[in-house]
């Protein structure tokens, strides 16, 4: 609890279990037909961090998605739990992030079951143990003593560090019984709702993606969250390729966006033609565009050939206009 400059009282809440449960409890005539309820918010949060650290990972201000679920029974609540875990699994798969789902301690939030979605990384704050065969994964915090072998297959557990990007809790009736968040059963009897709570670190996913995927001198973004998919680099001003190369690059852009209209708003033209192609390529690397299309010396060949940098695959391709369109028509950004 704290007071603002006008002497008014405030309460800072790390998460909103109590507030959400009170909200549901206020609906006193809730029927079993209205469950499951899945209420979520995406909000800006603040952390009293003495000193921001680990780049973008440990900042004082961040965005988070919280969700709170209310079900009619333990079985239904566990079904919801599995659905949310599957949704998180699908999200990280689509982003192309190498995550692991680990058993976790319930901590201050409580409940009887909890999992974290972690991205293995040397700078991660959490210590994890993993079965090399994939049978077991846990945050060291929840283990009793020094567990060194997998409880399923007996293989020696490996240790790594991880960045937490998602967390799920099965709460049961810990909060709903106190706040009297009830619903009426088919027999019209009041019953306490079974709860779960779930969180995704929205800005942390951005920061962790950069941390996990990038190289020493280049940012790497998952396609779905890259600021732009494409960077076009025309020839240097005054070069013999300048006039034809710029026109061919524009024609490529027009033909490409006719086939893939969404790329029209997902492309950047680096028109700083006073700079060399090499300098602009270096900047494109730092900014992390997944694809860079260059009109270089080979653009004057017959047929014209473009230089395409597939940054996430770490390869350079030399393609005709048709080849570039075929390659980029496979880009999924939605």
CSV table of N, CA and C in Angstrom, one decimal, residues 17-136:
chain,number,residue,atom,x,y,z
A,17,UNK,N,-5.3,-11.5,-9.5
A,17,UNK,CA,-6.3,-12.6,-9.2
A,17,UNK,C,-7.4,-12.1,-8.3
A,18,UNK,N,-7.1,-11.3,-7.3
A,18,UNK,CA,-8.2,-10.9,-6.4
A,18,UNK,C,-9.2,-10.0,-7.1
A,19,UNK,N,-8.7,-9.0,-7.9
A,19,UNK,CA,-9.6,-8.1,-8.6
A,19,UNK,C,-10.5,-8.8,-9.5
A,20,UNK,N,-9.9,-9.8,-10.3
A,20,UNK,CA,-10.7,-10.5,-11.3
A,20,UNK,C,-11.8,-11.4,-10.6
A,21,UNK,N,-11.3,-12.0,-9.5
A,21,UNK,CA,-12.2,-12.9,-8.8
A,21,UNK,C,-13.4,-12.1,-8.1
A,22,UNK,N,-13.1,-10.9,-7.6
A,22,UNK,CA,-14.1,-10.1,-7.1
A,22,UNK,C,-15.1,-9.6,-8.2
A,23,UNK,N,-14.6,-9.4,-9.4
A,23,UNK,CA,-15.4,-9.0,-10.5
A,23,UNK,C,-16.4,-10.1,-10.8
A,24,UNK,N,-16.0,-11.3,-10.8
A,24,UNK,CA,-16.9,-12.5,-11.1
A,24,UNK,C,-17.8,-12.7,-10.0
A,25,UNK,N,-17.3,-12.5,-8.7
A,25,UNK,CA,-18.2,-12.7,-7.6
A,25,UNK,C,-19.3,-11.7,-7.5
A,26,UNK,N,-19.1,-10.5,-8.1
A,26,UNK,CA,-20.1,-9.5,-8.1
A,26,UNK,C,-21.3,-9.9,-8.9
A,27,UNK,N,-21.1,-10.9,-9.9
A,27,UNK,CA,-22.3,-11.4,-10.7
A,27,UNK,C,-22.9,-12.5,-9.9
A,28,UNK,N,-23.8,-12.2,-9.0
A,28,UNK,CA,-24.3,-13.2,-8.1
A,28,UNK,C,-25.2,-14.2,-8.7
A,29,UNK,N,-25.7,-14.0,-9.9
A,29,UNK,CA,-26.7,-15.0,-10.5
A,29,UNK,C,-26.0,-15.7,-11.6
A,30,UNK,N,-24.7,-15.9,-11.5
A,30,UNK,CA,-24.0,-16.6,-12.6
A,30,UNK,C,-24.4,-18.1,-12.7
A,31,UNK,N,-24.7,-18.5,-14.0
A,31,UNK,CA,-25.2,-19.9,-14.2
A,31,UNK,C,-24.1,-20.7,-14.8
A,32,UNK,N,-24.2,-22.0,-14.5
A,32,UNK,CA,-23.2,-23.0,-15.1
A,32,UNK,C,-23.1,-22.8,-16.6
A,33,UNK,N,-24.3,-22.4,-17.2
A,33,UNK,CA,-24.3,-22.2,-18.7
A,33,UNK,C,-23.4,-21.1,-19.2
A,34,UNK,N,-23.0,-20.2,-18.3
A,34,UNK,CA,-22.2,-19.1,-18.6
A,34,UNK,C,-20.7,-19.4,-18.5
A,35,UNK,N,-20.4,-20.6,-17.9
A,35,UNK,CA,-19.0,-21.0,-17.8
A,35,UNK,C,-18.6,-22.0,-18.9
A,36,UNK,N,-17.4,-22.1,-19.3
A,36,UNK,CA,-16.2,-21.4,-18.7
A,36,UNK,C,-16.2,-19.9,-19.1
A,37,UNK,N,-15.6,-19.1,-18.2
A,37,UNK,CA,-15.3,-17.7,-18.4
A,37,UNK,C,-13.8,-17.6,-18.5
A,38,UNK,N,-13.4,-16.9,-19.6
A,38,UNK,CA,-11.9,-16.7,-19.8
A,38,UNK,C,-11.7,-15.2,-20.0
A,39,UNK,N,-11.3,-14.5,-19.0
A,39,UNK,CA,-11.1,-13.0,-19.0
A,39,UNK,C,-9.7,-12.7,-19.1
A,40,UNK,N,-9.3,-11.8,-20.0
A,40,UNK,CA,-7.9,-11.5,-20.2
A,40,UNK,C,-7.8,-10.0,-20.4
A,41,UNK,N,-6.6,-9.5,-20.1
A,41,UNK,CA,-6.2,-8.1,-20.3
A,41,UNK,C,-4.7,-8.0,-20.8
A,42,UNK,N,-4.4,-7.0,-21.6
A,42,UNK,CA,-3.0,-6.7,-21.9
A,42,UNK,C,-2.8,-5.4,-21.3
A,43,UNK,N,-1.9,-5.3,-20.3
A,43,UNK,CA,-1.7,-4.1,-19.6
A,43,UNK,C,-0.2,-3.8,-19.4
A,44,UNK,N,0.1,-2.5,-19.2
A,44,UNK,CA,1.4,-2.0,-18.9
A,44,UNK,C,1.7,-2.2,-17.4
A,45,UNK,N,2.8,-2.8,-17.1
A,45,UNK,CA,3.1,-3.1,-15.7
A,45,UNK,C,4.5,-2.4,-15.3
A,46,UNK,N,4.6,-2.2,-14.0
A,46,UNK,CA,5.9,-1.5,-13.5
A,46,UNK,C,6.5,-2.4,-12.5
A,47,UNK,N,7.8,-2.5,-12.5
A,47,UNK,CA,8.6,-3.3,-11.6
A,47,UNK,C,9.6,-2.3,-10.9
A,48,UNK,N,9.7,-2.5,-9.6
A,48,UNK,CA,10.6,-1.6,-8.8
A,48,UNK,C,12.0,-2.2,-8.9
A,49,UNK,N,12.5,-2.2,-10.2
A,49,UNK,CA,13.8,-2.7,-10.4
A,49,UNK,C,14.9,-1.6,-10.0
A,50,UNK,N,15.8,-2.0,-9.2
A,50,UNK,CA,16.8,-1.0,-8.7
A,50,UNK,C,17.6,-0.5,-9.9
A,51,UNK,N,17.9,-1.4,-10.9
A,51,UNK,CA,18.7,-1.0,-12.0
A,51,UNK,C,18.3,-1.9,-13.2
A,52,UNK,N,17.8,-1.3,-14.3
A,52,UNK,CA,17.4,-2.1,-15.4
A,52,UNK,C,18.7,-2.9,-15.9
A,53,UNK,N,18.5,-4.2,-16.3
A,53,UNK,CA,19.7,-5.0,-16.7
A,53,UNK,C,19.3,-6.0,-17.7
A,54,UNK,N,20.3,-6.7,-18.2
A,54,UNK,CA,20.1,-7.7,-19.2
A,54,UNK,C,19.5,-7.1,-20.5
A,55,UNK,N,19.9,-5.9,-20.9
A,55,UNK,CA,19.4,-5.3,-22.1
A,55,UNK,C,17.9,-4.9,-21.9
A,56,UNK,N,17.1,-5.5,-22.7
A,56,UNK,CA,15.6,-5.2,-22.6
A,56,UNK,C,14.9,-6.2,-21.7
A,57,UNK,N,15.6,-7.1,-21.2
A,57,UNK,CA,14.9,-8.2,-20.5
A,57,UNK,C,14.4,-7.8,-19.1
A,58,UNK,N,15.1,-7.0,-18.4
A,58,UNK,CA,14.8,-6.7,-17.0
A,58,UNK,C,14.6,-5.2,-16.9
A,59,UNK,N,13.5,-4.6,-17.4
A,59,UNK,CA,13.3,-3.2,-17.4
A,59,UNK,C,12.2,-2.9,-16.3
A,60,UNK,N,12.1,-1.6,-16.1
A,60,UNK,CA,11.1,-1.1,-15.1
A,60,UNK,C,9.7,-1.1,-15.6
A,61,UNK,N,9.5,-1.1,-16.9
A,61,UNK,CA,8.2,-1.0,-17.4
A,61,UNK,C,8.0,-2.1,-18.5
A,62,UNK,N,6.9,-2.8,-18.6
A,62,UNK,CA,6.7,-3.8,-19.6
A,62,UNK,C,5.2,-4.1,-19.8
A,63,UNK,N,4.9,-4.7,-20.9
A,63,UNK,CA,3.6,-5.1,-21.2
A,63,UNK,C,3.4,-6.6,-20.9
A,64,UNK,N,2.2,-7.0,-20.4
A,64,UNK,CA,2.0,-8.4,-20.1
A,64,UNK,C,0.5,-8.7,-20.4
A,65,UNK,N,0.3,-9.9,-20.8
A,65,UNK,CA,-1.1,-10.4,-21.0
A,65,UNK,C,-1.4,-11.4,-19.8
A,66,UNK,N,-2.4,-11.0,-19.1
A,66,UNK,CA,-2.9,-11.9,-18.0
A,66,UNK,C,-4.2,-12.5,-18.4
A,67,UNK,N,-4.5,-13.7,-18.0
A,67,UNK,CA,-5.8,-14.3,-18.2
A,67,UNK,C,-6.2,-15.1,-17.0
A,68,UNK,N,-7.5,-15.0,-16.7
A,68,UNK,CA,-8.1,-15.6,-15.5
A,68,UNK,C,-9.3,-16.4,-16.0
A,69,UNK,N,-9.3,-17.7,-15.6
A,69,UNK,CA,-10.4,-18.6,-16.1
A,69,UNK,C,-11.2,-19.1,-14.9
A,70,UNK,N,-12.5,-19.3,-15.2
A,70,UNK,CA,-13.4,-19.8,-14.2
A,70,UNK,C,-14.2,-21.0,-14.8
A,71,UNK,N,-14.2,-22.2,-14.2
A,71,UNK,CA,-14.8,-23.4,-14.7
A,71,UNK,C,-15.7,-24.0,-13.6
A,72,UNK,N,-16.5,-24.9,-14.1
A,72,UNK,CA,-17.5,-25.6,-13.2
A,72,UNK,C,-17.0,-26.7,-12.4
A,73,UNK,N,-15.8,-27.3,-12.8
A,73,UNK,CA,-15.3,-28.4,-12.0
A,73,UNK,C,-13.8,-28.5,-12.2
A,74,UNK,N,-13.2,-29.3,-11.4
A,74,UNK,CA,-11.7,-29.5,-11.5
A,74,UNK,C,-11.4,-30.1,-12.9
A,75,UNK,N,-12.1,-31.0,-13.4
A,75,UNK,CA,-11.9,-31.6,-14.7
A,75,UNK,C,-11.9,-30.5,-15.8
A,76,UNK,N,-13.0,-29.7,-15.7
A,76,UNK,CA,-13.2,-28.7,-16.7
A,76,UNK,C,-12.0,-27.6,-16.6
A,77,UNK,N,-11.6,-27.3,-15.4
A,77,UNK,CA,-10.5,-26.3,-15.2
A,77,UNK,C,-9.2,-26.9,-15.8
A,78,UNK,N,-9.0,-28.2,-15.6
A,78,UNK,CA,-7.7,-28.8,-16.1
A,78,UNK,C,-7.8,-28.9,-17.6
A,79,UNK,N,-9.0,-29.1,-18.2
A,79,UNK,CA,-9.1,-29.0,-19.6
A,79,UNK,C,-8.8,-27.6,-20.2
A,80,UNK,N,-9.3,-26.6,-19.5
A,80,UNK,CA,-9.0,-25.2,-19.9
A,80,UNK,C,-7.4,-25.0,-19.8
A,81,UNK,N,-6.8,-25.5,-18.7
A,81,UNK,CA,-5.4,-25.4,-18.5
A,81,UNK,C,-4.6,-26.0,-19.7
A,82,UNK,N,-5.0,-27.2,-20.1
A,82,UNK,CA,-4.4,-27.8,-21.2
A,82,UNK,C,-4.6,-27.0,-22.5
A,83,UNK,N,-5.8,-26.5,-22.7
A,83,UNK,CA,-6.1,-25.7,-23.9
A,83,UNK,C,-5.2,-24.4,-24.0
A,84,UNK,N,-5.0,-23.7,-22.8
A,84,UNK,CA,-4.1,-22.6,-22.8
A,84,UNK,C,-2.7,-22.9,-23.0
A,85,UNK,N,-2.2,-24.0,-22.4
A,85,UNK,CA,-0.9,-24.5,-22.7
A,85,UNK,C,-0.6,-24.8,-24.1
A,86,UNK,N,-1.6,-25.4,-24.8
A,86,UNK,CA,-1.5,-25.7,-26.2
A,86,UNK,C,-1.5,-24.4,-27.0
A,87,UNK,N,-2.3,-23.4,-26.6
A,87,UNK,CA,-2.3,-22.2,-27.3
A,87,UNK,C,-0.9,-21.5,-27.2
A,88,UNK,N,-0.3,-21.5,-26.0
A,88,UNK,CA,1.0,-20.9,-25.9
A,88,UNK,C,2.0,-21.7,-26.7
A,89,UNK,N,1.9,-23.0,-26.7
A,89,UNK,CA,2.8,-23.9,-27.5
A,89,UNK,C,2.7,-23.5,-29.0
A,90,UNK,N,1.5,-23.3,-29.5
A,90,UNK,CA,1.3,-22.9,-30.9
A,90,UNK,C,1.9,-21.5,-31.2
A,91,UNK,N,1.7,-20.6,-30.2
A,91,UNK,CA,2.3,-19.3,-30.4
A,91,UNK,C,3.8,-19.3,-30.6
A,92,UNK,N,4.5,-20.0,-29.7
A,92,UNK,CA,5.9,-20.0,-29.7
A,92,UNK,C,6.4,-20.8,-30.9
A,93,UNK,N,5.7,-21.9,-31.3
A,93,UNK,CA,6.0,-22.6,-32.6
A,93,UNK,C,5.9,-21.7,-33.8
A,94,UNK,N,4.8,-20.9,-33.9
A,94,UNK,CA,4.7,-20.0,-35.0
A,94,UNK,C,5.7,-18.9,-35.0
A,95,UNK,N,6.2,-18.5,-33.9
A,95,UNK,CA,7.3,-17.5,-33.8
A,95,UNK,C,8.6,-18.1,-34.2
A,96,UNK,N,8.7,-19.5,-34.1
A,96,UNK,CA,9.9,-20.1,-34.4
A,96,UNK,C,10.9,-20.0,-33.3
A,97,UNK,N,10.4,-20.0,-32.0
A,97,UNK,CA,11.3,-19.8,-30.9
A,97,UNK,C,11.5,-21.2,-30.2
A,98,UNK,N,12.8,-21.5,-29.8
A,98,UNK,CA,13.1,-22.9,-29.3
A,98,UNK,C,12.8,-22.9,-27.8
A,99,UNK,N,11.5,-23.0,-27.5
A,99,UNK,CA,11.0,-23.0,-26.1
A,99,UNK,C,11.0,-24.4,-25.4
A,100,UNK,N,11.0,-24.4,-24.1
A,100,UNK,CA,10.7,-25.6,-23.4
A,100,UNK,C,9.7,-25.3,-22.3
A,101,UNK,N,8.8,-26.2,-22.1
A,101,UNK,CA,7.7,-26.1,-21.1
A,101,UNK,C,8.2,-26.9,-19.8
A,102,UNK,N,8.4,-26.2,-18.7
A,102,UNK,CA,9.0,-26.8,-17.5
A,102,UNK,C,8.0,-26.7,-16.4
A,103,UNK,N,8.1,-27.7,-15.5
A,103,UNK,CA,7.4,-27.7,-14.2
A,103,UNK,C,7.9,-26.6,-13.4
A,104,UNK,N,7.0,-25.9,-12.7
A,104,UNK,CA,7.5,-24.7,-11.9
A,104,UNK,C,6.8,-24.7,-10.5
A,105,UNK,N,7.5,-24.0,-9.6
A,105,UNK,CA,6.9,-23.7,-8.3
A,105,UNK,C,5.7,-22.8,-8.4
A,106,UNK,N,4.7,-23.0,-7.6
A,106,UNK,CA,3.6,-22.1,-7.6
A,106,UNK,C,3.8,-20.7,-6.9
A,107,UNK,N,4.8,-20.7,-6.0
A,107,UNK,CA,5.2,-19.4,-5.4
A,107,UNK,C,4.1,-18.7,-4.7
A,108,UNK,N,4.2,-17.4,-4.7
A,108,UNK,CA,3.2,-16.5,-4.0
A,108,UNK,C,1.8,-16.6,-4.5
A,109,UNK,N,1.7,-17.0,-5.8
A,109,UNK,CA,0.3,-17.0,-6.4
A,109,UNK,C,-0.4,-18.2,-5.9
A,110,UNK,N,0.3,-19.3,-5.6
A,110,UNK,CA,-0.3,-20.5,-5.1
A,110,UNK,C,-1.0,-21.4,-6.1
A,111,UNK,N,-1.8,-22.3,-5.7
A,111,UNK,CA,-2.4,-23.3,-6.6
A,111,UNK,C,-1.7,-24.6,-6.4
A,112,UNK,N,-2.1,-25.6,-7.3
A,112,UNK,CA,-1.5,-26.9,-7.1
A,112,UNK,C,-0.7,-27.4,-8.3
A,113,UNK,N,-0.7,-26.6,-9.4
A,113,UNK,CA,0.1,-27.0,-10.6
A,113,UNK,C,0.5,-25.7,-11.3
A,114,UNK,N,1.8,-25.7,-11.8
A,114,UNK,CA,2.3,-24.6,-12.5
A,114,UNK,C,3.3,-25.0,-13.5
A,115,UNK,N,3.3,-24.3,-14.7
A,115,UNK,CA,4.4,-24.5,-15.7
A,115,UNK,C,4.9,-23.2,-16.2
A,116,UNK,N,6.1,-23.2,-16.6
A,116,UNK,CA,6.7,-22.0,-17.2
A,116,UNK,C,7.1,-22.4,-18.7
A,117,UNK,N,7.0,-21.4,-19.6
A,117,UNK,CA,7.5,-21.5,-20.9
A,117,UNK,C,8.8,-20.7,-21.0
A,118,UNK,N,9.9,-21.5,-21.2
A,118,UNK,CA,11.2,-20.9,-21.1
A,118,UNK,C,12.0,-21.0,-22.4
A,119,UNK,N,12.7,-19.9,-22.7
A,119,UNK,CA,13.6,-19.9,-23.9
A,119,UNK,C,15.1,-20.1,-23.3
A,120,UNK,N,15.7,-21.3,-23.6
A,120,UNK,CA,17.0,-21.5,-23.1
A,120,UNK,C,18.0,-20.5,-23.6
A,121,UNK,N,18.7,-19.8,-22.7
A,121,UNK,CA,19.7,-18.8,-23.1
A,121,UNK,C,20.7,-18.6,-21.9
A,122,UNK,N,21.9,-18.3,-22.3
A,122,UNK,CA,23.0,-18.1,-21.3
A,122,UNK,C,22.7,-17.0,-20.3
A,123,UNK,N,22.0,-15.9,-20.8
A,123,UNK,CA,21.7,-14.8,-19.9
A,123,UNK,C,20.4,-15.0,-19.1
A,124,UNK,N,19.8,-16.1,-19.3
A,124,UNK,CA,18.5,-16.3,-18.5
A,124,UNK,C,18.7,-16.3,-17.0
A,125,UNK,N,17.7,-15.8,-16.3
A,125,UNK,CA,17.8,-15.7,-14.8
A,125,UNK,C,17.4,-17.0,-14.2
A,126,UNK,N,16.7,-17.9,-14.9
A,126,UNK,CA,16.2,-19.1,-14.3
A,126,UNK,C,17.1,-20.3,-14.6
A,127,UNK,N,17.3,-21.2,-13.6
A,127,UNK,CA,18.1,-22.4,-13.8
A,127,UNK,C,17.1,-23.6,-14.1
A,128,UNK,N,17.4,-24.3,-15.1
A,128,UNK,CA,16.5,-25.4,-15.6
A,128,UNK,C,17.2,-26.7,-15.6
A,129,UNK,N,16.5,-27.8,-15.4
A,129,UNK,CA,17.1,-29.1,-15.6
A,129,UNK,C,16.2,-29.8,-16.6
A,130,UNK,N,16.8,-30.5,-17.6
A,130,UNK,CA,16.1,-31.1,-18.7
A,130,UNK,C,16.6,-32.5,-18.9
A,131,UNK,N,15.6,-33.4,-19.3
A,131,UNK,CA,15.9,-34.7,-19.7
A,131,UNK,C,16.4,-34.7,-21.1
A,132,UNK,N,17.5,-35.3,-21.5
A,132,UNK,CA,17.9,-35.2,-22.9
A,132,UNK,C,17.0,-35.9,-23.9
A,133,UNK,N,16.1,-36.8,-23.3
A,133,UNK,CA,15.1,-37.5,-24.2
A,133,UNK,C,13.8,-36.8,-24.2
A,134,UNK,N,13.7,-35.7,-23.5
A,134,UNK,CA,12.4,-34.9,-23.5
A,134,UNK,C,11.3,-35.3,-22.5
A,135,UNK,N,11.7,-36.2,-21.6
A,135,UNK,CA,10.6,-36.8,-20.7
A,135,UNK,C,10.3,-35.9,-19.5
A,136,UNK,N,11.3,-35.0,-19.2
A,136,UNK,CA,11.2,-34.2,-17.9
A,136,UNK,C,11.9,-32.9,-18.1
